[in-house]
Amino acid sequence: MPENAVWFITGCSSGLGRALAETVLGRGHRAVVTARDPERVADLVADHGDRALALPLDVTDHAQVADAVKRAEAAFGRIDVLVNNAGYGYLAAVEEGEDDAVRKLFNTNVFGLADVTRAVLPGMRARHAGHVVNVSSLGGLAAFGATGYYHATKFAVEGLSESLAAEVAPLGIKVTIVEPAAFRTEWSGPSMRQSAIRIDDYAETAGARRAATTATYGHQPGDPVRAAEAILAAVAADEPPLRLLLGKAAYDIASARLDSLKSTFDTWREITLGADFPGKETP
Ligand code: NAP
């Protein structure tokens, strides 16, 4: 990564995006610091002169996405690191999900991320360089009650990012998927959305987990500044990881998930292998 690398970060008004913008600017990099309300990032860019540019960006607004990327490239000549960070959570048992709210969630967490990525890739391809960092979640690897729709968006980010990595590696572009556990941001507090529908039968499963999730607000073990430093270290590495877990809970839960997947695969191995035509090898 060049010393004066240009970062383009979505969702910088609070939390991880804000900490990352502060950290990259503090290290002397250049940054396009975007937020739905750019007033909320005015303080972030204030002390960094022409190294920092604040732009309005709602990732669900296609015209604004195109305009922000155009203005970023006009100001700095290129985007070296795109960080698709904007996103939020939604609490509901699957049966309690509200169609409108779920579609809005996908519009931000998945389709917005894809739109920004499509806008930035042509410049990266032209220069045969660049790094796309997609903020997924530990919840993109393992799922729990009450957050099914959120997990669905983050599992989608995982699949999309893994395909993207395979497609752009030969073009000189890197991809890293970031998978934080609980970090002390607004995610489980003011940013959280919840279904108004409550079904008694889910009180002890999804209902209990709704309460447990919002109760983490202000006490999450993850430090957003350390997360930002970890993302910088991954991007600066000679061989950046495709996946970067953040926080001990992320490491523990993702590792247990791997073990449990392997155990299920092994338990059902004979049945699995028996599903091919006899005598055919798996290609
Ligand atoms: P946060 O403090 O709530 O920050 C989320 C940011 O996303 C805010 O700046 C918010 O802007 C922005 N945003 C939401 N919808 C947007 C849209 N349509 N267009 C542009 N910006 C939008 O929470 P956070 O924890 O930093 O979240 C950052 C990312 O980390 C998210 O993708 C989240 O899913 C992921 N994550 C968080 C945790 C955690 O525990 N904190 C764990 C795993 C993954 P506004 O202020 O305008 O709403």
mmCIF file of C-alpha atoms and ligand atoms in Angstrom:
data_model
loop_
_atom_site.group_PDB
_atom_site.id
_atom_site.type_symbol
_atom_site.label_atom_id
_atom_site.label_comp_id
_atom_site.label_asym_id
_atom_site.label_seq_id
_atom_site.Cartn_x
_atom_site.Cartn_y
_atom_site.Cartn_z
ATOM 1 C CA MET A 1 0.000 0.000 0.000
ATOM 2 C CA PRO A 2 1.485 3.397 -0.957
ATOM 3 C CA GLU A 3 2.158 5.810 1.914
ATOM 4 C CA ASN A 4 -0.295 8.349 0.505
ATOM 5 C CA ALA A 5 -2.907 5.690 -0.323
ATOM 6 C CA VAL A 6 -6.421 6.909 -1.070
ATOM 7 C CA TRP A 7 -9.135 5.262 1.033
ATOM 8 C CA PHE A 8 -12.853 5.501 0.273
ATOM 9 C CA ILE A 9 -14.943 4.519 3.297
ATOM 10 C CA THR A 10 -18.724 4.222 3.562
ATOM 11 C CA GLY A 11 -20.698 4.852 6.769
ATOM 12 C CA CYS A 12 -18.240 7.113 8.615
ATOM 13 C CA SER A 13 -20.696 8.957 10.872
ATOM 14 C CA SER A 14 -20.084 6.541 13.774
ATOM 15 C CA GLY A 15 -18.566 3.266 14.911
ATOM 16 C CA LEU A 16 -16.080 1.289 12.846
ATOM 17 C CA GLY A 17 -16.227 3.602 9.818
ATOM 18 C CA ARG A 18 -15.523 6.648 11.928
ATOM 19 C CA ALA A 19 -12.638 4.947 13.785
ATOM 20 C CA LEU A 20 -11.172 3.727 10.501
ATOM 21 C CA ALA A 21 -11.364 7.176 8.877
ATOM 22 C CA GLU A 22 -9.653 8.738 11.915
ATOM 23 C CA THR A 23 -6.963 6.062 11.925
ATOM 24 C CA VAL A 24 -6.082 6.190 8.215
ATOM 25 C CA LEU A 25 -5.966 9.983 8.265
ATOM 26 C CA GLY A 26 -3.864 9.857 11.441
ATOM 27 C CA ARG A 27 -1.368 7.618 9.616
ATOM 28 C CA GLY A 28 -0.965 10.168 6.816
ATOM 29 C CA HIS A 29 -3.108 8.452 4.211
ATOM 30 C CA ARG A 30 -5.719 10.270 2.158
ATOM 31 C CA ALA A 31 -9.385 9.484 2.700
ATOM 32 C CA VAL A 32 -12.766 10.082 1.163
ATOM 33 C CA VAL A 33 -14.905 10.077 4.287
ATOM 34 C CA THR A 34 -18.520 9.441 3.343
ATOM 35 C CA ALA A 35 -21.738 9.590 5.351
ATOM 36 C CA ARG A 36 -25.428 10.007 4.690
ATOM 37 C CA ASP A 37 -25.141 13.323 6.538
ATOM 38 C CA PRO A 38 -21.685 14.765 5.782
ATOM 39 C CA GLU A 39 -22.082 17.262 8.658
ATOM 40 C CA ARG A 40 -21.434 14.299 10.952
ATOM 41 C CA VAL A 41 -17.949 13.809 9.527
ATOM 42 C CA ALA A 42 -17.013 17.494 9.215
ATOM 43 C CA ASP A 43 -14.880 17.268 12.383
ATOM 44 C CA LEU A 44 -13.043 14.221 11.010
ATOM 45 C CA VAL A 45 -11.822 16.002 7.887
ATOM 46 C CA ALA A 46 -11.301 19.430 9.470
ATOM 47 C CA ASP A 47 -7.657 19.022 10.478
ATOM 48 C CA HIS A 48 -6.395 17.186 7.422
ATOM 49 C CA GLY A 49 -6.530 19.838 4.694
ATOM 50 C CA ASP A 50 -6.647 18.433 1.187
ATOM 51 C CA ARG A 51 -5.811 14.883 2.380
ATOM 52 C CA ALA A 52 -9.439 14.410 3.437
ATOM 53 C CA LEU A 53 -12.663 14.868 1.540
ATOM 54 C CA ALA A 54 -16.123 14.544 3.111
ATOM 55 C CA LEU A 55 -18.872 13.485 0.725
ATOM 56 C CA PRO A 56 -22.573 12.695 1.125
ATOM 57 C CA LEU A 57 -23.286 9.053 0.439
ATOM 58 C CA ASP A 58 -26.312 6.921 1.064
ATOM 59 C CA VAL A 59 -25.225 3.595 -0.425
ATOM 60 C CA THR A 60 -28.802 2.847 -1.505
ATOM 61 C CA ASP A 61 -28.869 5.935 -3.754
ATOM 62 C CA HIS A 62 -27.394 4.897 -7.113
ATOM 63 C CA ALA A 63 -26.920 8.468 -8.407
ATOM 64 C CA GLN A 64 -25.136 9.458 -5.199
ATOM 65 C CA VAL A 65 -22.869 6.399 -5.424
ATOM 66 C CA ALA A 66 -21.824 7.295 -8.978
ATOM 67 C CA ASP A 67 -21.314 10.952 -8.044
ATOM 68 C CA ALA A 68 -19.273 10.206 -4.899
ATOM 69 C CA VAL A 69 -16.896 7.872 -6.743
ATOM 70 C CA LYS A 70 -16.528 10.376 -9.598
ATOM 71 C CA ARG A 71 -15.757 13.214 -7.177
ATOM 72 C CA ALA A 72 -13.312 11.050 -5.209
ATOM 73 C CA GLU A 73 -11.400 10.101 -8.355
ATOM 74 C CA ALA A 74 -11.431 13.711 -9.567
ATOM 75 C CA ALA A 75 -10.010 14.924 -6.240
ATOM 76 C CA PHE A 76 -7.334 12.259 -5.690
ATOM 77 C CA GLY A 77 -6.867 10.642 -9.105
ATOM 78 C CA ARG A 78 -7.663 7.162 -7.833
ATOM 79 C CA ILE A 79 -9.106 4.991 -5.061
ATOM 80 C CA ASP A 80 -6.604 2.508 -3.619
ATOM 81 C CA VAL A 81 -8.711 0.998 -0.844
ATOM 82 C CA LEU A 82 -12.495 0.789 -0.877
ATOM 83 C CA VAL A 83 -14.034 -0.034 2.499
ATOM 84 C CA ASN A 84 -17.679 -1.069 2.260
ATOM 85 C CA ASN A 85 -18.527 -0.527 5.911
ATOM 86 C CA ALA A 86 -22.059 0.962 5.915
ATOM 87 C CA GLY A 87 -24.587 -1.438 7.354
ATOM 88 C CA TYR A 88 -26.963 -2.137 10.216
ATOM 89 C CA GLY A 89 -28.806 -4.904 12.037
ATOM 90 C CA TYR A 90 -32.436 -5.995 12.255
ATOM 91 C CA LEU A 91 -33.938 -8.075 15.059
ATOM 92 C CA ALA A 92 -36.814 -10.442 14.266
ATOM 93 C CA ALA A 93 -37.516 -14.144 14.297
ATOM 94 C CA VAL A 94 -37.746 -15.227 10.672
ATOM 95 C CA GLU A 95 -41.542 -15.471 10.937
ATOM 96 C CA GLU A 96 -41.676 -12.004 12.521
ATOM 97 C CA GLY A 97 -39.844 -10.393 9.586
ATOM 98 C CA GLU A 98 -41.491 -7.427 7.858
ATOM 99 C CA ASP A 99 -41.071 -7.560 4.094
ATOM 100 C CA ASP A 100 -40.377 -3.828 3.661
ATOM 101 C CA ALA A 101 -37.832 -3.712 6.456
ATOM 102 C CA VAL A 102 -36.060 -6.816 5.171
ATOM 103 C CA ARG A 103 -35.817 -5.395 1.651
ATOM 104 C CA LYS A 104 -34.409 -2.132 3.060
ATOM 105 C CA LEU A 105 -31.843 -4.132 5.031
ATOM 106 C CA PHE A 106 -30.699 -5.946 1.883
ATOM 107 C CA ASN A 107 -30.661 -2.643 -0.034
ATOM 108 C CA THR A 108 -28.057 -1.253 2.359
ATOM 109 C CA ASN A 109 -26.051 -4.284 3.482
ATOM 110 C CA VAL A 110 -25.902 -6.133 0.138
ATOM 111 C CA PHE A 111 -27.100 -4.152 -2.894
ATOM 112 C CA GLY A 112 -25.547 -0.863 -1.709
ATOM 113 C CA LEU A 113 -22.230 -2.596 -1.104
ATOM 114 C CA ALA A 114 -22.420 -4.191 -4.568
ATOM 115 C CA ASP A 115 -23.287 -0.861 -6.216
ATOM 116 C CA VAL A 116 -20.349 0.988 -4.626
ATOM 117 C CA THR A 117 -18.042 -1.894 -5.573
ATOM 118 C CA ARG A 118 -19.187 -1.821 -9.215
ATOM 119 C CA ALA A 119 -18.574 1.947 -9.316
ATOM 120 C CA VAL A 120 -15.029 1.680 -7.930
ATOM 121 C CA LEU A 121 -13.772 -1.409 -9.823
ATOM 122 C CA PRO A 122 -13.277 0.193 -13.276
ATOM 123 C CA GLY A 123 -10.645 2.566 -11.853
ATOM 124 C CA MET A 124 -8.911 -0.269 -10.000
ATOM 125 C CA ARG A 125 -8.922 -2.466 -13.115
ATOM 126 C CA ALA A 126 -7.469 0.355 -15.202
ATOM 127 C CA ARG A 127 -4.547 0.657 -12.784
ATOM 128 C CA HIS A 128 -4.269 -3.070 -12.153
ATOM 129 C CA ALA A 129 -4.219 -2.313 -8.415
ATOM 130 C CA GLY A 130 -6.527 -1.819 -5.481
ATOM 131 C CA HIS A 131 -8.044 -3.452 -2.427
ATOM 132 C CA VAL A 132 -11.724 -3.975 -1.652
ATOM 133 C CA VAL A 133 -12.469 -4.420 2.050
ATOM 134 C CA ASN A 134 -15.996 -5.635 2.745
ATOM 135 C CA VAL A 135 -17.213 -5.412 6.324
ATOM 136 C CA SER A 136 -19.220 -8.552 6.895
ATOM 137 C CA SER A 137 -19.532 -9.961 10.424
ATOM 138 C CA LEU A 138 -18.886 -13.031 12.504
ATOM 139 C CA GLY A 139 -22.595 -13.258 11.650
ATOM 140 C CA GLY A 140 -21.524 -13.869 8.039
ATOM 141 C CA LEU A 141 -20.055 -17.198 9.132
ATOM 142 C CA ALA A 142 -22.354 -18.383 11.921
ATOM 143 C CA ALA A 143 -26.027 -17.655 12.572
ATOM 144 C CA PHE A 144 -28.185 -17.323 15.692
ATOM 145 C CA GLY A 145 -31.861 -16.712 16.479
ATOM 146 C CA ALA A 146 -33.397 -13.223 16.050
ATOM 147 C CA THR A 147 -30.852 -12.065 13.480
ATOM 148 C CA GLY A 148 -31.707 -14.348 10.573
ATOM 149 C CA TYR A 149 -32.253 -11.550 8.068
ATOM 150 C CA TYR A 150 -29.072 -9.764 9.147
ATOM 151 C CA HIS A 151 -27.143 -13.036 8.787
ATOM 152 C CA ALA A 152 -28.720 -13.514 5.352
ATOM 153 C CA THR A 153 -27.258 -10.147 4.277
ATOM 154 C CA LYS A 154 -23.828 -10.921 5.707
ATOM 155 C CA PHE A 155 -23.728 -14.467 4.275
ATOM 156 C CA ALA A 156 -24.547 -12.770 0.957
ATOM 157 C CA VAL A 157 -21.602 -10.397 1.450
ATOM 158 C CA GLU A 158 -19.352 -13.394 2.127
ATOM 159 C CA GLY A 159 -20.360 -15.203 -1.076
ATOM 160 C CA LEU A 160 -20.207 -12.084 -3.222
ATOM 161 C CA SER A 161 -16.783 -11.175 -1.840
ATOM 162 C CA GLU A 162 -15.371 -14.654 -2.320
ATOM 163 C CA SER A 163 -16.468 -14.652 -5.981
ATOM 164 C CA LEU A 164 -15.113 -11.147 -6.429
ATOM 165 C CA ALA A 165 -11.755 -12.203 -4.989
ATOM 166 C CA ALA A 166 -11.472 -15.021 -7.540
ATOM 167 C CA GLU A 167 -12.414 -12.692 -10.409
ATOM 168 C CA VAL A 168 -10.152 -9.751 -9.597
ATOM 169 C CA ALA A 169 -7.039 -11.547 -8.289
ATOM 170 C CA PRO A 170 -5.664 -11.934 -11.844
ATOM 171 C CA LEU A 171 -6.346 -8.207 -12.371
ATOM 172 C CA GLY A 172 -4.112 -7.164 -9.471
ATOM 173 C CA ILE A 173 -6.967 -6.343 -7.084
ATOM 174 C CA LYS A 174 -7.228 -7.777 -3.567
ATOM 175 C CA VAL A 175 -10.303 -8.515 -1.483
ATOM 176 C CA THR A 176 -10.561 -8.824 2.302
ATOM 177 C CA ILE A 177 -13.728 -9.725 4.187
ATOM 178 C CA VAL A 178 -13.770 -8.337 7.741
ATOM 179 C CA GLU A 179 -15.691 -10.358 10.329
ATOM 180 C CA PRO A 180 -16.054 -8.548 13.651
ATOM 181 C CA ALA A 181 -17.742 -9.990 16.735
ATOM 182 C CA ALA A 182 -19.388 -7.423 19.066
ATOM 183 C CA PHE A 183 -17.695 -4.016 18.832
ATOM 184 C CA ARG A 184 -18.502 -0.937 20.880
ATOM 185 C CA THR A 185 -20.333 1.058 18.208
ATOM 186 C CA GLU A 186 -23.942 2.147 17.682
ATOM 187 C CA TRP A 187 -24.782 -1.203 16.015
ATOM 188 C CA SER A 188 -26.649 -2.821 18.931
ATOM 189 C CA GLY A 189 -27.977 0.546 20.194
ATOM 190 C CA PRO A 190 -29.446 3.449 18.213
ATOM 191 C CA SER A 191 -28.644 1.896 14.819
ATOM 192 C CA MET A 192 -30.530 -1.347 15.500
ATOM 193 C CA ARG A 193 -33.901 -1.895 13.828
ATOM 194 C CA GLN A 194 -36.480 -4.344 15.208
ATOM 195 C CA SER A 195 -39.621 -5.956 13.876
ATOM 196 C CA ALA A 196 -42.799 -4.645 15.522
ATOM 197 C CA ILE A 197 -44.291 -8.122 15.120
ATOM 198 C CA ARG A 198 -43.817 -10.350 18.177
ATOM 199 C CA ILE A 199 -45.035 -13.929 18.248
ATOM 200 C CA ASP A 200 -45.252 -15.492 21.720
ATOM 201 C CA ASP A 201 -43.959 -18.858 20.539
ATOM 202 C CA TYR A 202 -40.576 -17.214 19.844
ATOM 203 C CA ALA A 203 -40.344 -15.379 23.180
ATOM 204 C CA GLU A 204 -37.779 -17.790 24.602
ATOM 205 C CA THR A 205 -35.651 -18.082 21.468
ATOM 206 C CA ALA A 206 -35.602 -15.028 19.211
ATOM 207 C CA GLY A 207 -37.303 -12.859 21.847
ATOM 208 C CA ALA A 208 -34.644 -13.619 24.467
ATOM 209 C CA ARG A 209 -31.904 -13.017 21.944
ATOM 210 C CA ARG A 210 -33.404 -9.671 20.887
ATOM 211 C CA ALA A 211 -33.062 -8.551 24.515
ATOM 212 C CA ALA A 212 -29.580 -10.032 24.923
ATOM 213 C CA THR A 213 -28.374 -8.295 21.747
ATOM 214 C CA THR A 214 -29.578 -4.822 22.691
ATOM 215 C CA ALA A 215 -28.228 -5.352 26.242
ATOM 216 C CA THR A 216 -24.689 -5.518 24.833
ATOM 217 C CA TYR A 217 -24.846 -1.826 23.899
ATOM 218 C CA GLY A 218 -22.057 0.045 25.657
ATOM 219 C CA HIS A 219 -20.433 -3.145 26.973
ATOM 220 C CA GLN A 220 -19.222 -4.831 23.775
ATOM 221 C CA PRO A 221 -15.671 -6.167 24.183
ATOM 222 C CA GLY A 222 -14.457 -5.015 20.749
ATOM 223 C CA ASP A 223 -12.594 -1.700 20.464
ATOM 224 C CA PRO A 224 -13.310 0.088 17.146
ATOM 225 C CA VAL A 225 -9.897 1.808 17.147
ATOM 226 C CA ARG A 226 -8.106 -1.539 17.493
ATOM 227 C CA ALA A 227 -10.376 -2.906 14.751
ATOM 228 C CA ALA A 228 -9.280 -0.022 12.520
ATOM 229 C CA GLU A 229 -5.621 -0.762 13.257
ATOM 230 C CA ALA A 230 -6.193 -4.448 12.456
ATOM 231 C CA ILE A 231 -7.786 -3.542 9.104
ATOM 232 C CA LEU A 232 -4.818 -1.289 8.284
ATOM 233 C CA ALA A 233 -2.396 -4.100 9.137
ATOM 234 C CA ALA A 234 -4.299 -6.537 6.891
ATOM 235 C CA VAL A 235 -4.395 -4.094 3.979
ATOM 236 C CA ALA A 236 -0.676 -3.322 4.374
ATOM 237 C CA ALA A 237 0.317 -7.011 4.440
ATOM 238 C CA ASP A 238 2.220 -8.478 1.467
ATOM 239 C CA GLU A 239 -0.388 -11.195 1.347
ATOM 240 C CA PRO A 240 -3.614 -9.814 2.806
ATOM 241 C CA PRO A 241 -6.047 -12.385 4.163
ATOM 242 C CA LEU A 242 -9.305 -13.113 2.332
ATOM 243 C CA ARG A 243 -10.931 -13.194 5.772
ATOM 244 C CA LEU A 244 -10.062 -11.209 8.879
ATOM 245 C CA LEU A 245 -11.858 -12.162 12.103
ATOM 246 C CA LEU A 246 -11.897 -9.420 14.731
ATOM 247 C CA GLY A 247 -12.196 -10.102 18.465
ATOM 248 C CA LYS A 248 -11.750 -13.232 20.614
ATOM 249 C CA ALA A 249 -15.416 -14.200 20.345
ATOM 250 C CA ALA A 250 -15.098 -14.093 16.552
ATOM 251 C CA TYR A 251 -12.107 -16.429 16.686
ATOM 252 C CA ASP A 252 -13.735 -18.839 19.155
ATOM 253 C CA ILE A 253 -17.181 -18.975 17.551
ATOM 254 C CA ALA A 254 -15.878 -19.199 13.964
ATOM 255 C CA SER A 255 -13.476 -21.985 14.992
ATOM 256 C CA ALA A 256 -16.280 -23.919 16.709
ATOM 257 C CA ARG A 257 -18.387 -23.415 13.596
ATOM 258 C CA LEU A 258 -15.645 -24.942 11.433
ATOM 259 C CA ASP A 259 -15.437 -27.972 13.753
ATOM 260 C CA SER A 260 -19.201 -28.426 13.716
ATOM 261 C CA LEU A 261 -19.383 -28.182 9.886
ATOM 262 C CA LYS A 262 -16.609 -30.770 9.578
ATOM 263 C CA SER A 263 -18.307 -33.081 12.062
ATOM 264 C CA THR A 264 -21.638 -32.904 10.171
ATOM 265 C CA PHE A 265 -19.905 -33.491 6.824
ATOM 266 C CA ASP A 266 -18.066 -36.521 8.245
ATOM 267 C CA THR A 267 -21.148 -38.006 9.946
ATOM 268 C CA TRP A 268 -23.077 -37.912 6.664
ATOM 269 C CA ARG A 269 -20.108 -38.715 4.414
ATOM 270 C CA GLU A 270 -21.361 -42.084 3.107
ATOM 271 C CA ILE A 271 -24.813 -40.737 2.214
ATOM 272 C CA THR A 272 -23.210 -37.677 0.622
ATOM 273 C CA LEU A 273 -20.835 -39.726 -1.542
ATOM 274 C CA GLY A 274 -23.632 -42.123 -2.483
ATOM 275 C CA ALA A 275 -25.578 -39.388 -4.274
ATOM 276 C CA ASP A 276 -23.369 -39.464 -7.412
ATOM 277 C CA PHE A 277 -23.963 -41.844 -10.354
ATOM 278 C CA PRO A 278 -22.088 -45.055 -9.570
ATOM 279 C CA GLY A 279 -18.562 -45.059 -10.957
ATOM 280 C CA LYS A 280 -18.425 -41.269 -11.486
ATOM 281 C CA GLU A 281 -15.672 -39.282 -9.811
ATOM 282 C CA THR A 282 -16.434 -35.801 -8.484
ATOM 283 C CA PRO A 283 -14.779 -33.414 -10.954
HETATM 284 P P1 NAP B 1 -22.725 1.960 13.564
HETATM 285 O O1 NAP B 1 -21.986 2.701 14.609
HETATM 286 O O2 NAP B 1 -24.205 1.903 13.641
HETATM 287 O O3 NAP B 1 -22.254 2.503 12.140
HETATM 288 C C1 NAP B 1 -22.923 2.113 10.967
HETATM 289 C C2 NAP B 1 -22.683 3.159 9.911
HETATM 290 O O4 NAP B 1 -23.371 2.748 8.706
HETATM 291 C C3 NAP B 1 -23.228 4.533 10.271
HETATM 292 O O5 NAP B 1 -22.277 5.485 9.872
HETATM 293 C C4 NAP B 1 -24.488 4.645 9.436
HETATM 294 O O6 NAP B 1 -24.788 5.968 9.042
HETATM 295 C C5 NAP B 1 -24.053 3.869 8.212
HETATM 296 N N1 NAP B 1 -25.170 3.536 7.338
HETATM 297 C C6 NAP B 1 -26.294 2.821 7.617
HETATM 298 N N2 NAP B 1 -27.071 2.775 6.519
HETATM 299 C C7 NAP B 1 -26.433 3.476 5.537
HETATM 300 C C8 NAP B 1 -26.716 3.785 4.196
HETATM 301 N N3 NAP B 1 -27.864 3.385 3.581
HETATM 302 N N4 NAP B 1 -25.808 4.514 3.482
HETATM 303 C C9 NAP B 1 -24.670 4.933 4.054
HETATM 304 N N5 NAP B 1 -24.354 4.708 5.346
HETATM 305 C C10 NAP B 1 -25.228 3.970 6.063
HETATM 306 O O7 NAP B 1 -22.276 0.427 13.557
HETATM 307 P P2 NAP B 1 -20.873 -0.266 13.210
HETATM 308 O O8 NAP B 1 -20.732 -1.376 14.149
HETATM 309 O O9 NAP B 1 -19.788 0.728 13.105
HETATM 310 O O10 NAP B 1 -21.219 -0.867 11.782
HETATM 311 C C11 NAP B 1 -20.287 -0.870 10.719
HETATM 312 C C12 NAP B 1 -20.346 -2.208 10.009
HETATM 313 O O11 NAP B 1 -19.870 -3.231 10.878
HETATM 314 C C13 NAP B 1 -21.752 -2.639 9.596
HETATM 315 O O12 NAP B 1 -21.702 -3.205 8.293
HETATM 316 C C14 NAP B 1 -22.108 -3.698 10.631
HETATM 317 O O13 NAP B 1 -23.064 -4.614 10.155
HETATM 318 C C15 NAP B 1 -20.753 -4.326 10.840
HETATM 319 N N6 NAP B 1 -20.579 -5.086 12.093
HETATM 320 C C16 NAP B 1 -20.672 -4.496 13.293
HETATM 321 C C17 NAP B 1 -20.492 -5.241 14.445
HETATM 322 C C18 NAP B 1 -20.568 -4.632 15.818
HETATM 323 O O14 NAP B 1 -20.712 -5.353 16.797
HETATM 324 N N7 NAP B 1 -20.445 -3.345 15.951
HETATM 325 C C19 NAP B 1 -20.229 -6.613 14.361
HETATM 326 C C20 NAP B 1 -20.139 -7.200 13.106
HETATM 327 C C21 NAP B 1 -20.313 -6.428 11.973
HETATM 328 P P3 NAP B 1 -25.993 6.841 9.680
HETATM 329 O O15 NAP B 1 -25.393 7.484 10.880
HETATM 330 O O16 NAP B 1 -26.352 7.785 8.588
HETATM 331 O O17 NAP B 1 -27.107 5.874 10.020
#
